[in-house]
CSV table of C-alpha atoms in Angstrom, one decimal:
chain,number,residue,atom,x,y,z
A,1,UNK,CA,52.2,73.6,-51.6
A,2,UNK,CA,49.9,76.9,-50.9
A,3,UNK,CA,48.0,75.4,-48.7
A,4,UNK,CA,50.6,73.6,-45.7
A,5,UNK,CA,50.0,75.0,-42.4
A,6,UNK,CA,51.7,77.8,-41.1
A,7,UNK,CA,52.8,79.5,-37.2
A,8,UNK,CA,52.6,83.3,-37.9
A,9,UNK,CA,53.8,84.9,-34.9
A,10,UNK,CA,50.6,86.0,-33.9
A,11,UNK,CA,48.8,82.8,-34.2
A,12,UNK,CA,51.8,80.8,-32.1
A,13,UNK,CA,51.1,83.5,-29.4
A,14,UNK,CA,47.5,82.9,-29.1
A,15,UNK,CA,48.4,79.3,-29.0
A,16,UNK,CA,50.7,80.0,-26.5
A,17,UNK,CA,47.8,81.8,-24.1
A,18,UNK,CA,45.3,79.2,-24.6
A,19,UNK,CA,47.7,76.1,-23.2
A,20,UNK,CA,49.0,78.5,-20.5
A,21,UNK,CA,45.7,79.3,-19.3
A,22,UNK,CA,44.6,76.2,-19.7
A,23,UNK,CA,47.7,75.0,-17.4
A,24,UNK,CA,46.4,78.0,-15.0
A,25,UNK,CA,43.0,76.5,-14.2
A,26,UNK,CA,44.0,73.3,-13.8
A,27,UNK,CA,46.2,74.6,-11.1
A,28,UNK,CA,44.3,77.0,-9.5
A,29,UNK,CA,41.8,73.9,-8.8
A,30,UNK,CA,44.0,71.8,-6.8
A,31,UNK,CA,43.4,72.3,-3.0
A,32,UNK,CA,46.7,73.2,-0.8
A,33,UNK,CA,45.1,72.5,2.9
A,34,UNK,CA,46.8,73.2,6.8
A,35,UNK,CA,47.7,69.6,6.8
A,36,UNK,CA,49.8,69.7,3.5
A,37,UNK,CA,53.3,68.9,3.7
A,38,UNK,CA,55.0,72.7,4.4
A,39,UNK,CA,56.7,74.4,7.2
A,40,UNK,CA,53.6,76.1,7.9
A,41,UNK,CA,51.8,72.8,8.2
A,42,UNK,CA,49.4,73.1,11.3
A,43,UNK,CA,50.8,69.6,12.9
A,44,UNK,CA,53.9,71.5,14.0
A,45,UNK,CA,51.5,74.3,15.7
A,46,UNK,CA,49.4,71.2,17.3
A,47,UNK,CA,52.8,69.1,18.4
A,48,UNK,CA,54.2,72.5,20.2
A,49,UNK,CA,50.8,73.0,22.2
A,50,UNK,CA,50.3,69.7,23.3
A,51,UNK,CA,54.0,70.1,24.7
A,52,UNK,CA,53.6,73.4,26.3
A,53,UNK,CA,51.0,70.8,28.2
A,54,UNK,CA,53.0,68.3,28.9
A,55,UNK,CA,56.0,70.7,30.3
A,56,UNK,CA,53.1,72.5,32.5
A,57,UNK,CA,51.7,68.9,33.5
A,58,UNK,CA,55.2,67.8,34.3
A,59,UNK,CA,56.2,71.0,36.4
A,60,UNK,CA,53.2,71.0,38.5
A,61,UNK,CA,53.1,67.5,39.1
A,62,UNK,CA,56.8,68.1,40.9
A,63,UNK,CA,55.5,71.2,42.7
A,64,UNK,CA,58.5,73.3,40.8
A,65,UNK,CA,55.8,75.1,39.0
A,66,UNK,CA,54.3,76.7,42.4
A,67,UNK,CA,58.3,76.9,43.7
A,68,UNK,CA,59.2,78.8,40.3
A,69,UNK,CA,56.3,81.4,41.0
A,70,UNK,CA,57.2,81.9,44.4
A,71,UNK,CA,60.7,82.0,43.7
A,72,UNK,CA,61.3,85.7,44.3
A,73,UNK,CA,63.9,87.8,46.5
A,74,UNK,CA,62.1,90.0,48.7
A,75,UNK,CA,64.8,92.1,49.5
A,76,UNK,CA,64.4,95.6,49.8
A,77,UNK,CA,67.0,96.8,46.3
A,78,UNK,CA,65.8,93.6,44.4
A,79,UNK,CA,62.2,93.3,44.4
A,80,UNK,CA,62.8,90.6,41.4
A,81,UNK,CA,63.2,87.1,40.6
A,82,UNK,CA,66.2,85.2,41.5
A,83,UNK,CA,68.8,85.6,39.2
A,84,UNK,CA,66.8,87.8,37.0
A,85,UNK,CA,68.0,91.9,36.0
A,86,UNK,CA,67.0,94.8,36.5
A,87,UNK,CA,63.3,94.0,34.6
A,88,UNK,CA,62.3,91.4,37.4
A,89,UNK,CA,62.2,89.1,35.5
A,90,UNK,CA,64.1,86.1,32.5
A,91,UNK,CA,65.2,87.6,29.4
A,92,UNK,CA,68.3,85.9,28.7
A,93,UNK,CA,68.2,82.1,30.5
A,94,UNK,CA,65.7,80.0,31.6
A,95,UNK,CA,65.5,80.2,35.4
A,96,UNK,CA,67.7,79.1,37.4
A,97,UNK,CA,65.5,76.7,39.1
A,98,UNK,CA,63.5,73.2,38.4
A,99,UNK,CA,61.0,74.7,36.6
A,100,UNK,CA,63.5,76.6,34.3
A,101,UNK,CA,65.3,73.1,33.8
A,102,UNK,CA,62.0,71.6,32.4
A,103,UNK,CA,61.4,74.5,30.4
A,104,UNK,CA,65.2,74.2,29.0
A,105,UNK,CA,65.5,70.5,28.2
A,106,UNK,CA,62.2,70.7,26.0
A,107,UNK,CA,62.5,73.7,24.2
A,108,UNK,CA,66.3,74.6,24.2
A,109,UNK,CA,67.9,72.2,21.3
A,110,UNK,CA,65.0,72.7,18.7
A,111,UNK,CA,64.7,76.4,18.4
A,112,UNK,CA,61.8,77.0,19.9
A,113,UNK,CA,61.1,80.5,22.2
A,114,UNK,CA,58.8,81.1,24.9
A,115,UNK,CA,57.5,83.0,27.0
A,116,UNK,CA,56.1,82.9,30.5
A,117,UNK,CA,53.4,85.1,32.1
A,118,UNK,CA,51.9,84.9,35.2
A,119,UNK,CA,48.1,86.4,35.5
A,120,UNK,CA,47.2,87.3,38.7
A,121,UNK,CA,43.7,89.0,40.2
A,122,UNK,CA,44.6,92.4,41.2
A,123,UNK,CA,42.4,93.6,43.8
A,124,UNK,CA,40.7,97.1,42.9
A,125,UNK,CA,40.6,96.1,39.0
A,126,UNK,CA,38.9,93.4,37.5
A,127,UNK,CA,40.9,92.4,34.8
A,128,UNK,CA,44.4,90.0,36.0
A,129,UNK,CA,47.5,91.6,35.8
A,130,UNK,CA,50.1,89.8,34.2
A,131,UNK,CA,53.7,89.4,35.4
A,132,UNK,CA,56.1,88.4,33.2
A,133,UNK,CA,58.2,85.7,34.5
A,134,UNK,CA,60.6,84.9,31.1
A,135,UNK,CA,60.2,87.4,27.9
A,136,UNK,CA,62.0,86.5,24.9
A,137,UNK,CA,60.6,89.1,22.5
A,138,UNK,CA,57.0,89.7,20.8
A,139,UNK,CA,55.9,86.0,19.6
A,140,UNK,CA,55.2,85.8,16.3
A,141,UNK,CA,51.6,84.8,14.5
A,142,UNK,CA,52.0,81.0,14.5
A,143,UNK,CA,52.8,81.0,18.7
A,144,UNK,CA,50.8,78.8,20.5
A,145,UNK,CA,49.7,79.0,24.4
A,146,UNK,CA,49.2,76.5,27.1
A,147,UNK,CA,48.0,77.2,30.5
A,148,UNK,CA,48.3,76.2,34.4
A,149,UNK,CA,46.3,77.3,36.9
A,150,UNK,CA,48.1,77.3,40.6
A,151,UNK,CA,46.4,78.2,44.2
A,152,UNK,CA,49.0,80.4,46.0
A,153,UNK,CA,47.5,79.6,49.8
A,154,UNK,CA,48.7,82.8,52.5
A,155,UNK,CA,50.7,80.3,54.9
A,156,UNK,CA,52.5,79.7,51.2
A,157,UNK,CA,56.5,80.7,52.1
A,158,UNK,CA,59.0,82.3,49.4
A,159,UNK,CA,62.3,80.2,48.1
A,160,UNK,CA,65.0,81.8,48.1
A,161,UNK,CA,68.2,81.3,45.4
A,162,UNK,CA,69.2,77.5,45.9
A,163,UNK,CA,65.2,76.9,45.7
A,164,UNK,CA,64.9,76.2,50.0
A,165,UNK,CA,62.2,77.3,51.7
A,166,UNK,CA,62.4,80.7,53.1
A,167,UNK,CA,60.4,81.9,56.9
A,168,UNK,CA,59.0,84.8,54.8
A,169,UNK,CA,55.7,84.0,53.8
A,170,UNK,CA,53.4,85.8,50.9
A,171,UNK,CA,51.3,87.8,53.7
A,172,UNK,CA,54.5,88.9,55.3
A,173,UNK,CA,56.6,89.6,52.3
A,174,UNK,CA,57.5,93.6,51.4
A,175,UNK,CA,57.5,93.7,47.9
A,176,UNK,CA,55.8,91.0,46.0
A,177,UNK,CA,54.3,91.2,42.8
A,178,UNK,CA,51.3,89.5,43.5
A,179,UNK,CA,48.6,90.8,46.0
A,180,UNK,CA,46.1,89.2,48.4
A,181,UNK,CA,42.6,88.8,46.6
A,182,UNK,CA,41.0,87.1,49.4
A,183,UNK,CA,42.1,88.9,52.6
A,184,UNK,CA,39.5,86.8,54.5
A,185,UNK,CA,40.5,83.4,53.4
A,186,UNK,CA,43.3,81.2,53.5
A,187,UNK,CA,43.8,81.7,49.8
A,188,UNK,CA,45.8,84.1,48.5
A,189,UNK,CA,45.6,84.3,45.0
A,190,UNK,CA,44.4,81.9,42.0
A,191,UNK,CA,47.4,82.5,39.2
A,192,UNK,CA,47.5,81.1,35.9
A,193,UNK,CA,50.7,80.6,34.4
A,194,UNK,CA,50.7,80.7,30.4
A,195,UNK,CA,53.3,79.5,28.5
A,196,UNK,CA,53.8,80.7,24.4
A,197,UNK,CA,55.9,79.0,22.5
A,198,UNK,CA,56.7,79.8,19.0
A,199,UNK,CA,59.7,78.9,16.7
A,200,UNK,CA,62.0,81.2,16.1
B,1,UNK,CA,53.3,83.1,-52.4
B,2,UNK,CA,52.7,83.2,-48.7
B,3,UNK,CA,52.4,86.1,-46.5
B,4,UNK,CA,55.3,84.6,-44.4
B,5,UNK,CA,59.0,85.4,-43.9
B,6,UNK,CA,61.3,82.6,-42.0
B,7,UNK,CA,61.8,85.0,-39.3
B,8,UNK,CA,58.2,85.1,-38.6
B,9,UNK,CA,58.0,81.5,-38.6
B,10,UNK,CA,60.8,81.3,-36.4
B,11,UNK,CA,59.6,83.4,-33.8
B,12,UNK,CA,56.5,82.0,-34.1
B,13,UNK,CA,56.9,78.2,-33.5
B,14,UNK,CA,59.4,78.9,-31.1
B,15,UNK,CA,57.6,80.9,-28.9
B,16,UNK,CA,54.9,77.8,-29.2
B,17,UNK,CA,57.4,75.5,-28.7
B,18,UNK,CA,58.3,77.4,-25.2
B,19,UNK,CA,55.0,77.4,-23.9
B,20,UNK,CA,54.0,73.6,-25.0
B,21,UNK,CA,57.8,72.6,-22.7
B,22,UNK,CA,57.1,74.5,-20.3
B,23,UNK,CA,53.6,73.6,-19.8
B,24,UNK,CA,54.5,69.6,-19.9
B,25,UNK,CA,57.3,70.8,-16.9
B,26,UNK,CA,54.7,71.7,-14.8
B,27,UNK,CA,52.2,68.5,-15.0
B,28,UNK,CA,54.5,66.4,-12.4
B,29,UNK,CA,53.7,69.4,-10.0
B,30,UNK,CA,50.3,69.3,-10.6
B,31,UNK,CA,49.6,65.7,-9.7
B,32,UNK,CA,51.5,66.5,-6.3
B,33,UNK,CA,48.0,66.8,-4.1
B,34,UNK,CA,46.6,63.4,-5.5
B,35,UNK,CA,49.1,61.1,-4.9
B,36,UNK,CA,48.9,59.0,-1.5
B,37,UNK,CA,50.0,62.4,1.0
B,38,UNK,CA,51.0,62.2,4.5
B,39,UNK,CA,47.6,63.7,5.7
B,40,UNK,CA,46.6,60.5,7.4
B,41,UNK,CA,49.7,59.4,8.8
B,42,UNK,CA,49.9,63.3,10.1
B,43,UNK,CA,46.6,62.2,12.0
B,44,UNK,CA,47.4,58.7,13.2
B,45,UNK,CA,50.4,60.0,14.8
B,46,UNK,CA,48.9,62.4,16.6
B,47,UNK,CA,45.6,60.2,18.2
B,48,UNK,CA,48.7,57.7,19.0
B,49,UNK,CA,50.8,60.0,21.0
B,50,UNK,CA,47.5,61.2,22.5
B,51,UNK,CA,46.5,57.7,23.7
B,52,UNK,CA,49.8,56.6,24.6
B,53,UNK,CA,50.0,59.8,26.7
B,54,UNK,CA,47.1,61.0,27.8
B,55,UNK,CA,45.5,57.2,28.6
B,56,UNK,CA,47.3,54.1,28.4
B,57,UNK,CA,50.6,54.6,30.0
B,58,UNK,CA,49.2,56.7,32.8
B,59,UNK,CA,45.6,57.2,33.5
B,60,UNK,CA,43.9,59.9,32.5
B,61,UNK,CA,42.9,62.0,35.1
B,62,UNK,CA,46.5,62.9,35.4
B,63,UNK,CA,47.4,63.2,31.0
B,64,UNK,CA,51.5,63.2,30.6
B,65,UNK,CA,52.3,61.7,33.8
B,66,UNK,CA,53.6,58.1,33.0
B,67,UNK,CA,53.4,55.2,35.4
B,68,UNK,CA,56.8,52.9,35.6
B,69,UNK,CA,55.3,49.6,35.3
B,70,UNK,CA,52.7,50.1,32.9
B,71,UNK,CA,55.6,51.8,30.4
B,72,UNK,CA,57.8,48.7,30.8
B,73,UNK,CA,55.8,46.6,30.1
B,74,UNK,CA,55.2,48.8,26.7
B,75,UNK,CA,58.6,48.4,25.8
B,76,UNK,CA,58.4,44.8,26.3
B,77,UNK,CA,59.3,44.5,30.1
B,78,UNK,CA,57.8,42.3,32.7
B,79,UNK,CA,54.1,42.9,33.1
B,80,UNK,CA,52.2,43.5,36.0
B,81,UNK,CA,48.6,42.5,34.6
B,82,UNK,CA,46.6,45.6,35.2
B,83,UNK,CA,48.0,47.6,32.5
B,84,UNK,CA,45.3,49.3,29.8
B,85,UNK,CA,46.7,47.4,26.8
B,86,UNK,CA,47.4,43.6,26.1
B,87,UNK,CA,51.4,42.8,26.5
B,88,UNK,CA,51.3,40.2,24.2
B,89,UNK,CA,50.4,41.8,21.0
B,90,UNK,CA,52.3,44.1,19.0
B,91,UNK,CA,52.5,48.0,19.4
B,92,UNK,CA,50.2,48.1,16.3
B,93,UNK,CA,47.7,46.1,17.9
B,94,UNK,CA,47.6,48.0,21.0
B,95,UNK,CA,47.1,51.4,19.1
B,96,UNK,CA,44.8,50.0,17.1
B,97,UNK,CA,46.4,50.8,13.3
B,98,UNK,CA,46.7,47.2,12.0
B,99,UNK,CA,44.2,48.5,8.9
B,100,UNK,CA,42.1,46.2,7.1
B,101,UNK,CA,43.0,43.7,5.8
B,102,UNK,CA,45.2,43.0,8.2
B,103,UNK,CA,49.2,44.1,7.4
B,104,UNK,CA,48.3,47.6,5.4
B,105,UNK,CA,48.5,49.1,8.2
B,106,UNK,CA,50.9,51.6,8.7
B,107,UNK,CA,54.7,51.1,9.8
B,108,UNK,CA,54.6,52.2,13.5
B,109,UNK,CA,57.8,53.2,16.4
B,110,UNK,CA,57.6,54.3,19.8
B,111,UNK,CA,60.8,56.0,21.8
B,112,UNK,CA,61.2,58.0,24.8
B,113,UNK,CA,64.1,60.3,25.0
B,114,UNK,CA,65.4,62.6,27.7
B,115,UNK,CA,68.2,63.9,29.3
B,116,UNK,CA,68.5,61.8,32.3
B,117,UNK,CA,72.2,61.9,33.4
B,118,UNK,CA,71.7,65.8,33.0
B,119,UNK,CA,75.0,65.8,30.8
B,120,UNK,CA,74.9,69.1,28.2
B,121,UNK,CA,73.6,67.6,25.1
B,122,UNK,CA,72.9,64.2,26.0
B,123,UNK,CA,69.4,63.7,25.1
B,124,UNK,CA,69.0,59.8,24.1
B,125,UNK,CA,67.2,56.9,24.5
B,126,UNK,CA,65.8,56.5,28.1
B,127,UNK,CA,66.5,52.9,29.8
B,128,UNK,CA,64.9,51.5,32.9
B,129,UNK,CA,67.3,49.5,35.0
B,130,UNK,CA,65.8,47.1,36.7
B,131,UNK,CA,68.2,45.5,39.0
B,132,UNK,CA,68.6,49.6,40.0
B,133,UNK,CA,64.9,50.7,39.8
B,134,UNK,CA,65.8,53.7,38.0
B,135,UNK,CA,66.0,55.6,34.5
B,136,UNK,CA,69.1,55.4,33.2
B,137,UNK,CA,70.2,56.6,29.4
B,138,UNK,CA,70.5,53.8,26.8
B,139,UNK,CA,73.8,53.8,26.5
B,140,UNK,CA,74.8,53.7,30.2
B,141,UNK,CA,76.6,50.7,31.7
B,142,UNK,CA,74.2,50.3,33.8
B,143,UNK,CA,71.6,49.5,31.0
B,144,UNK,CA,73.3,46.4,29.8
B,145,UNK,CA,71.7,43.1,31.3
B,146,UNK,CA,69.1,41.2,29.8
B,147,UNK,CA,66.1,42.4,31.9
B,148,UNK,CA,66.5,45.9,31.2
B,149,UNK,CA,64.0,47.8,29.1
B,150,UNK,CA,64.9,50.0,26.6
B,151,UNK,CA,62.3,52.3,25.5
B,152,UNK,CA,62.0,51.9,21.8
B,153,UNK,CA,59.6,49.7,20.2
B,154,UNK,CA,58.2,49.1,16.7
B,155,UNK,CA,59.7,48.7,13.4
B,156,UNK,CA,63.2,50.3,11.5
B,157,UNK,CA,63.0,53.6,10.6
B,158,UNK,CA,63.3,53.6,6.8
B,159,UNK,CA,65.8,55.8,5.4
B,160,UNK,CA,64.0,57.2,2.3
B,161,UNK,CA,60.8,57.6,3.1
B,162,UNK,CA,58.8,60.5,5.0
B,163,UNK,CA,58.3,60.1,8.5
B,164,UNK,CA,55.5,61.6,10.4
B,165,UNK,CA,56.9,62.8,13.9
B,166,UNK,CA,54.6,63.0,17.0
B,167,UNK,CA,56.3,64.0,20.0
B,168,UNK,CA,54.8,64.9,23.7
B,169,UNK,CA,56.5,66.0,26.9
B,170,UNK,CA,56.0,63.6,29.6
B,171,UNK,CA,56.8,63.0,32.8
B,172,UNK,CA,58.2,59.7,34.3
B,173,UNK,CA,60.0,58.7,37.8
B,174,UNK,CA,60.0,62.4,38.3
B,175,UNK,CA,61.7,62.7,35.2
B,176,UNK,CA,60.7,64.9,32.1
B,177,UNK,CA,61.1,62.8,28.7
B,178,UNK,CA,60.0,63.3,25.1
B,179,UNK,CA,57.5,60.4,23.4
B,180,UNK,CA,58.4,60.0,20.0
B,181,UNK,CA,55.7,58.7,18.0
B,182,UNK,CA,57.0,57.8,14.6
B,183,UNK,CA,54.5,57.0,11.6
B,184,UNK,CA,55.2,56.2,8.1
């Protein structure tokens, strides 16, 4: 009758820490990798660059990538894109042209943001200055970025708001944002356009 | 006599008790990683939507932009014979994921959605009309005779299973869609 076994209170807690940390090693072994199942799974990352392509492959394929780029009011007290404020350039809504359409119908309904620069070569500086074309806020960590690179030719002409072609070519216009970087060839400047997209 | 009151042995066999519960909770958890995951459906949806876009439908010096006739004859339309894939076996076949042995494959479905008619909202199934020679939405009028293609192929989508999504923007008839590649 002495000798039956006992659980002293000190003796259940030691238990207690030997199954726990048993439980904890077994745990801390199993791998958790980018594929796994979560909302931070890197397939998401990898579906929204491959679309950023594919909405850059679509848009230049039309030509209302190069028309979205060019789509800028010359105008003296404007100086910015069509329809954008006083920034030059798409904070609110997409643009209000084919390009901004594409960009809507894939990114709109899901919850995604993005943002378009284009990089121009400045002439005098060697790094490309970038022009933002639609800002929607600092992207977070998990944004992704696809690219486009367009020729912008001198005898290229300007749209104007219903996306027509205007008589004012790039040479001739007063205040674009974009500079010739080849003043002795028919090009006028090699722009890539990047798109990040990141969910919100 | 023993060195032992009840309330001792009460606090002691239930704090035991706790731990031995609460370790047993957390074994279901643990074998989580090692049952059959989604990491190779993740993959196989992806290569799909990559060769359906980037290759087979369209060629591949120009990736996301999708020939008419080839993309009919996907979605089991009339086909003009030149097409990268054979029209007479199923989507698995052409893709390649019929596994081995044959039929453990996995379950495959191909759609292309868009927003066609430009209606607010309306994304749906995208349609070729044939008598028309246009993309029309799947639930258009103009969708309804027998030799119009509706771009959805493959098996039922389960409804309690996971489904691995692959989805790519595309371009076809001058028209900007979404291919849904769905694996599971």
């Amino acid at each position: 009758m002495t000798d039956r076994a006992q659980a002293h209170t000190l003796e259940s807690i030691v238990a207690g820490v030997l199954i726990l940390s048993s439980l904890v090693f077994a745990l801390q072994a199993t791998a958790v990798t980018p594929l796994s199942a979560s909302t931070a799974s890197q397939h998401i990352e990898n579906q929204q660059e491959v679309s950023a392509k594919g909405v850059l492959a679509a848009a230049a394929d039309s030509g209302a990538l190069k028309r979205g780029i060019l789509y800028w009011n010359d105008t003296e007290n404007a100086s910015r894109f069509h329809g954008a404020d006083l920034n030059r350039y798409y904070t609110n809504a997409a643009p209000p042209n084919e390009f901004g359409a594409i960009l809507d119908d894939a990114y709109r309904a899901r919850g995604l943001a993005y943002n378009v620069h284009v990089s121009h070569e400045d002439p005098g500086r060697t790094q490309p200055a970038r022009q933002r074309l639609v800002y929607r806020g600092e992207p977070s960590d998990n944004a992704v970025t696809a690219a486009w690179t367009v020729t912008i030719y001198d005898d290229d002409v300007l749209y104007d708001a219903n996306e027509l072609r205007t008589t004012t070519t790039v040479t001739d216009a007063d205040v674009f944002y974009m500079e010739d970087a080849a003043p002795n060839s028919i090009v006028y400047n090699v722009v890539r356009v990047e798109v990040v997209v990141w969910r919100m | 006599m023993r060195a032992q009151t009840t309330i001792d042995f009460a606090i002691g066999i239930s704090i035991f008790l706790l731990v031995v519960v609460y370790v047993l909770a957390f074994v279901p958890g643990m074998l989580e990683p090692f049952v059959e995951s989604q990491n190779q459906n993740t993959i196989v949806a992806d290569r799909a939507a990559d060769q359906l876009t980037q290759g087979m439908l369209g060629s591949a010096e120009r990736p996301f932009m999708l020939g008419v006739e080839c993309t009919v004859a996907f979605f089991g339309g009339p086909d003009p014979g030149d097409c990268r894939f054979d029209a007479t076996a199923t989507p698995e076949e052409r893709l390649g994921l019929v596994g081995y042995p044959p039929g453990t494959g996995p379950n495959l479905q191909v759609e292309i959605r868009g927003n066609v008619s430009l209606a607010s909202g309306g994304v749906d199934t995208v349609c070729w009309d044939a008598d028309a020679d246009q993309l029309v939405e799947a639930d258009d009028t103009a969708c309804s005779d027998p030799n119009d293609t509706v771009f959805e192929i493959g098996d039922d989508l389960p409804t309690q299973q996971g489904v691995v999504v692959s989805r790519r923007v595309v371009s076809i008839d001058d028209t900007t869609a979404t291919v849904f590649v769905r694996v599971w």
